[in-house]
Amino acid sequence: MTRWIGAALLAFLLVLAPDGGTPLLAVTPDEQLADPAQEARARELGRELRCLVCQNQSIDDSDADLARDLRRIVRERIAAGDDDQAILAYLTDRYGEFVLLRPPVTAATWLLWFGPLALLLAAGATAFLWRRRSAMEQEPGLSAEEERRLDRMLAEAGPDAPLPGPGGRPSTG
Amino acid sequence: MAQASAMRTRARGGWRWLAFLPLVLMLVLGGVFWLNMGKNPAELPSALVGKPVPDFDLPPLPGRTDGLAAADLRDGQPKLVNVFASWCVPCRIEHPVLMDLQRQGISVVGINYKDEPAKALAFIDQLGDPYARIGADRDGRAAIDWGVYGVPETFVIDREGRIVLRFPGPLSPEIVRDRILPALAGGEE
């Protein structure tokens, strides 16, 4: 049993090992740049870019033809000396901001960025006010008059008497 | 005592509107969904609408002399640019619609996307040739400059060579009537 777990763990680590390549990515060796620093930049950018065919994958994750073309363009621009901003601009000029998996914060996207936080704050505020309200709603304690009546009843019944039921009659329990 | 009870009532009254919040939220959401019904989520907003056609220059298919370049789209005539490929099944489906547009005298030009030239020629041989010109985009680079992410795609170009409309997916007579022809008419001004 432990041996199996060990083997599985080893296999897992091998898959993750840097020299084992990047088996989870669609990037094939022949399209990679020779310079590791440039290739790292290409990967960085590839993760930020949407494959427009599959829409919810990055171009690094997608096997689609267009994703491969876009990966090639990213590497061409890097090799040509473009900075990251210029490469992203090159693609947004053609495909719009939709090509960016992380949309920039603009008037059109602020709800996307801050909506969840606003919702969380609203829920927190509601919960807080709700608690405060139910605390306020708690029945006030007995009045002085009620306390006196209770003491009188207990004294009349004696210490061993059964507690009175709802109707004031001794309970039959 | 009376004071405390009044406070309770006030507090409860102040919160009563909250009971309608789920209803209001549901109506708003329902409205949003209703408005978006029938829209194709795959139809992305185009970055190119309103802009001049990208700069490109494509060679002809072998045996033809036309080819297609950006300059061909600025000849004072509004036109359709149709991105197609022989391997693309929806392109076959929309083909009769393109033939029909050509018969109506509308100028249609083609970008043949990532195709084998022989197969592209067989495609128009077999189904008819609606294209006034065809440029062969074998590696798909020109299509990327057009922001194309799948075939077929059709662009409406006005007489000054600006992109008026981009339509991804196969054309149907309804889409021609409701979107392509109005855009072409607008492009004539």
mmCIF file of C-alpha atoms in Angstrom, chain A residues 1-172:
data_model
loop_
_atom_site.group_PDB
_atom_site.id
_atom_site.type_symbol
_atom_site.label_atom_id
_atom_site.label_comp_id
_atom_site.label_asym_id
_atom_site.label_seq_id
_atom_site.Cartn_x
_atom_site.Cartn_y
_atom_site.Cartn_z
ATOM 1 C CA MET A 1 0.000 0.000 0.000
ATOM 2 C CA THR A 2 2.606 2.551 1.080
ATOM 3 C CA ARG A 3 4.698 1.460 -1.870
ATOM 4 C CA TRP A 4 1.849 2.311 -4.219
ATOM 5 C CA ILE A 5 1.438 5.707 -2.663
ATOM 6 C CA GLY A 6 5.181 6.270 -2.973
ATOM 7 C CA ALA A 7 5.123 5.286 -6.655
ATOM 8 C CA ALA A 8 2.155 7.520 -7.364
ATOM 9 C CA LEU A 9 3.839 10.399 -5.572
ATOM 10 C CA LEU A 10 7.033 9.842 -7.539
ATOM 11 C CA ALA A 11 5.124 9.775 -10.818
ATOM 12 C CA PHE A 12 3.361 12.975 -9.816
ATOM 13 C CA LEU A 13 6.639 14.696 -8.987
ATOM 14 C CA LEU A 14 8.165 13.546 -12.277
ATOM 15 C CA VAL A 15 5.276 15.048 -14.156
ATOM 16 C CA LEU A 16 5.802 18.311 -12.308
ATOM 17 C CA ALA A 17 9.599 18.269 -12.639
ATOM 18 C CA PRO A 18 10.882 21.168 -14.712
ATOM 19 C CA ASP A 19 13.025 18.973 -16.940
ATOM 20 C CA GLY A 20 10.086 16.683 -17.565
ATOM 21 C CA GLY A 21 8.779 19.427 -19.807
ATOM 22 C CA THR A 22 5.356 20.945 -19.308
ATOM 23 C CA PRO A 23 3.045 18.074 -20.162
ATOM 24 C CA LEU A 24 -0.063 19.987 -19.147
ATOM 25 C CA LEU A 25 0.572 22.712 -21.691
ATOM 26 C CA ALA A 26 -0.155 22.564 -25.379
ATOM 27 C CA VAL A 27 3.128 24.344 -26.167
ATOM 28 C CA THR A 28 5.197 21.921 -28.238
ATOM 29 C CA PRO A 29 9.007 21.885 -28.137
ATOM 30 C CA ASP A 30 9.437 22.940 -31.765
ATOM 31 C CA GLU A 31 7.619 26.201 -31.229
ATOM 32 C CA GLN A 32 9.646 27.224 -28.162
ATOM 33 C CA LEU A 33 12.228 29.964 -28.214
ATOM 34 C CA ALA A 34 15.895 29.018 -27.806
ATOM 35 C CA ASP A 35 16.500 31.660 -25.128
ATOM 36 C CA PRO A 36 14.982 30.364 -21.849
ATOM 37 C CA ALA A 37 14.364 33.898 -20.548
ATOM 38 C CA GLN A 38 12.429 34.805 -23.705
ATOM 39 C CA GLU A 39 10.530 31.516 -23.587
ATOM 40 C CA ALA A 40 9.604 32.241 -19.965
ATOM 41 C CA ARG A 41 8.220 35.613 -21.038
ATOM 42 C CA ALA A 42 6.255 33.905 -23.813
ATOM 43 C CA ARG A 43 4.749 31.512 -21.247
ATOM 44 C CA GLU A 44 3.928 34.397 -18.955
ATOM 45 C CA LEU A 45 2.073 36.135 -21.807
ATOM 46 C CA GLY A 46 0.502 32.933 -23.066
ATOM 47 C CA ARG A 47 -1.193 32.396 -19.732
ATOM 48 C CA GLU A 48 -2.748 35.874 -19.971
ATOM 49 C CA LEU A 49 -4.205 35.367 -23.430
ATOM 50 C CA ARG A 50 -7.492 33.764 -24.262
ATOM 51 C CA CYS A 51 -7.859 31.138 -26.922
ATOM 52 C CA LEU A 52 -10.740 32.688 -28.848
ATOM 53 C CA VAL A 53 -11.976 29.390 -30.224
ATOM 54 C CA CYS A 54 -12.403 27.655 -26.891
ATOM 55 C CA GLN A 55 -12.897 30.929 -24.992
ATOM 56 C CA ASN A 56 -12.196 29.631 -21.504
ATOM 57 C CA GLN A 57 -8.685 28.348 -22.007
ATOM 58 C CA SER A 58 -5.468 30.261 -22.319
ATOM 59 C CA ILE A 59 -3.542 29.921 -25.561
ATOM 60 C CA ASP A 60 -0.891 27.965 -23.656
ATOM 61 C CA ASP A 61 -3.468 25.395 -22.593
ATOM 62 C CA SER A 62 -5.247 25.012 -25.888
ATOM 63 C CA ASP A 63 -4.523 22.653 -28.734
ATOM 64 C CA ALA A 64 -6.614 24.736 -31.115
ATOM 65 C CA ASP A 65 -4.987 25.829 -34.339
ATOM 66 C CA LEU A 66 -5.569 29.490 -33.666
ATOM 67 C CA ALA A 67 -4.019 29.195 -30.191
ATOM 68 C CA ARG A 68 -0.881 27.777 -31.777
ATOM 69 C CA ASP A 69 -0.809 30.633 -34.293
ATOM 70 C CA LEU A 70 -1.149 33.163 -31.481
ATOM 71 C CA ARG A 71 1.641 31.483 -29.497
ATOM 72 C CA ARG A 72 3.818 31.750 -32.560
ATOM 73 C CA ILE A 73 3.000 35.436 -32.953
ATOM 74 C CA VAL A 74 3.816 36.107 -29.282
ATOM 75 C CA ARG A 75 7.225 34.457 -29.778
ATOM 76 C CA GLU A 76 7.866 36.311 -33.019
ATOM 77 C CA ARG A 77 7.145 39.635 -31.346
ATOM 78 C CA ILE A 78 9.373 38.731 -28.392
ATOM 79 C CA ALA A 79 12.195 37.726 -30.746
ATOM 80 C CA ALA A 80 11.684 41.010 -32.595
ATOM 81 C CA GLY A 81 12.278 42.862 -29.328
ATOM 82 C CA ASP A 82 8.734 44.022 -28.499
ATOM 83 C CA ASP A 83 7.940 44.560 -24.842
ATOM 84 C CA ASP A 84 4.986 42.818 -23.174
ATOM 85 C CA GLN A 85 2.745 45.877 -23.457
ATOM 86 C CA ALA A 86 3.336 46.116 -27.195
ATOM 87 C CA ILE A 87 2.557 42.437 -27.681
ATOM 88 C CA LEU A 88 -0.680 42.654 -25.709
ATOM 89 C CA ALA A 89 -1.612 45.793 -27.659
ATOM 90 C CA TYR A 90 -0.912 43.963 -30.925
ATOM 91 C CA LEU A 91 -3.463 41.319 -29.971
ATOM 92 C CA THR A 92 -6.092 43.597 -28.437
ATOM 93 C CA ASP A 93 -5.991 45.726 -31.604
ATOM 94 C CA ARG A 94 -7.134 42.672 -33.525
ATOM 95 C CA TYR A 95 -9.275 40.735 -31.082
ATOM 96 C CA GLY A 96 -10.354 43.354 -28.564
ATOM 97 C CA GLU A 97 -9.916 43.199 -24.810
ATOM 98 C CA PHE A 98 -11.712 39.869 -24.807
ATOM 99 C CA VAL A 99 -8.401 38.252 -25.741
ATOM 100 C CA LEU A 100 -7.070 39.171 -22.297
ATOM 101 C CA LEU A 101 -8.029 36.598 -19.680
ATOM 102 C CA ARG A 102 -7.593 39.311 -17.050
ATOM 103 C CA PRO A 103 -9.599 42.281 -18.312
ATOM 104 C CA PRO A 104 -8.238 45.739 -17.446
ATOM 105 C CA VAL A 105 -10.169 47.777 -14.892
ATOM 106 C CA THR A 106 -12.344 50.124 -16.929
ATOM 107 C CA ALA A 107 -15.789 51.630 -16.508
ATOM 108 C CA ALA A 108 -17.194 48.603 -18.324
ATOM 109 C CA THR A 109 -15.459 46.045 -16.126
ATOM 110 C CA TRP A 110 -15.503 47.560 -12.642
ATOM 111 C CA LEU A 111 -18.563 45.505 -11.752
ATOM 112 C CA LEU A 112 -16.699 42.380 -12.806
ATOM 113 C CA TRP A 113 -13.731 43.307 -10.631
ATOM 114 C CA PHE A 114 -15.426 44.750 -7.575
ATOM 115 C CA GLY A 115 -18.896 43.170 -7.753
ATOM 116 C CA PRO A 116 -17.993 40.126 -5.653
ATOM 117 C CA LEU A 117 -16.297 42.277 -2.986
ATOM 118 C CA ALA A 118 -19.286 44.625 -2.898
ATOM 119 C CA LEU A 119 -21.603 41.636 -2.555
ATOM 120 C CA LEU A 120 -19.508 40.258 0.308
ATOM 121 C CA LEU A 121 -19.514 43.613 2.118
ATOM 122 C CA ALA A 122 -23.275 43.949 1.629
ATOM 123 C CA ALA A 123 -23.830 40.440 2.969
ATOM 124 C CA GLY A 124 -21.567 41.154 5.953
ATOM 125 C CA ALA A 125 -23.363 44.419 6.720
ATOM 126 C CA THR A 126 -26.740 42.696 6.454
ATOM 127 C CA ALA A 127 -25.655 39.920 8.774
ATOM 128 C CA PHE A 128 -24.300 42.460 11.275
ATOM 129 C CA LEU A 129 -27.472 44.544 11.274
ATOM 130 C CA TRP A 130 -29.588 41.425 11.477
ATOM 131 C CA ARG A 131 -27.766 40.252 14.590
ATOM 132 C CA ARG A 132 -28.038 43.649 16.177
ATOM 133 C CA ARG A 133 -31.740 43.705 15.451
ATOM 134 C CA SER A 134 -32.396 40.306 16.975
ATOM 135 C CA ALA A 135 -30.373 41.353 20.035
ATOM 136 C CA MET A 136 -32.626 44.410 20.335
ATOM 137 C CA GLU A 137 -35.741 42.300 19.948
ATOM 138 C CA GLN A 138 -34.998 40.093 22.940
ATOM 139 C CA GLU A 139 -37.767 40.142 25.465
ATOM 140 C CA PRO A 140 -36.925 42.424 28.359
ATOM 141 C CA GLY A 141 -36.556 40.703 31.736
ATOM 142 C CA LEU A 142 -39.285 40.555 34.328
ATOM 143 C CA SER A 143 -40.519 43.812 35.719
ATOM 144 C CA ALA A 144 -40.224 44.505 39.457
ATOM 145 C CA GLU A 145 -43.937 43.772 39.853
ATOM 146 C CA GLU A 146 -43.596 40.428 38.060
ATOM 147 C CA GLU A 147 -40.558 39.510 40.193
ATOM 148 C CA ARG A 148 -42.565 40.161 43.347
ATOM 149 C CA ARG A 149 -45.459 38.024 42.086
ATOM 150 C CA LEU A 150 -43.129 35.191 41.223
ATOM 151 C CA ASP A 151 -41.464 35.311 44.654
ATOM 152 C CA ARG A 152 -44.887 35.294 46.305
ATOM 153 C CA MET A 153 -46.029 32.261 44.303
ATOM 154 C CA LEU A 154 -42.872 30.335 45.075
ATOM 155 C CA ALA A 155 -43.126 31.142 48.768
ATOM 156 C CA GLU A 156 -46.809 30.019 48.880
ATOM 157 C CA ALA A 157 -46.070 26.719 47.170
ATOM 158 C CA GLY A 158 -43.100 25.824 49.345
ATOM 159 C CA PRO A 159 -39.720 24.535 48.224
ATOM 160 C CA ASP A 160 -40.845 21.008 47.197
ATOM 161 C CA ALA A 161 -43.916 21.952 45.202
ATOM 162 C CA PRO A 162 -43.990 21.073 41.497
ATOM 163 C CA LEU A 163 -43.549 24.053 39.221
ATOM 164 C CA PRO A 164 -46.779 25.597 37.976
ATOM 165 C CA GLY A 165 -47.755 24.805 34.392
ATOM 166 C CA PRO A 166 -48.760 27.328 31.760
ATOM 167 C CA GLY A 167 -52.239 27.847 33.118
ATOM 168 C CA GLY A 168 -50.975 28.498 36.622
ATOM 169 C CA ARG A 169 -52.173 25.026 37.654
ATOM 170 C CA PRO A 170 -49.642 22.531 39.010
ATOM 171 C CA SER A 171 -48.293 20.480 36.133
ATOM 172 C CA THR A 172 -49.159 16.817 36.081
#
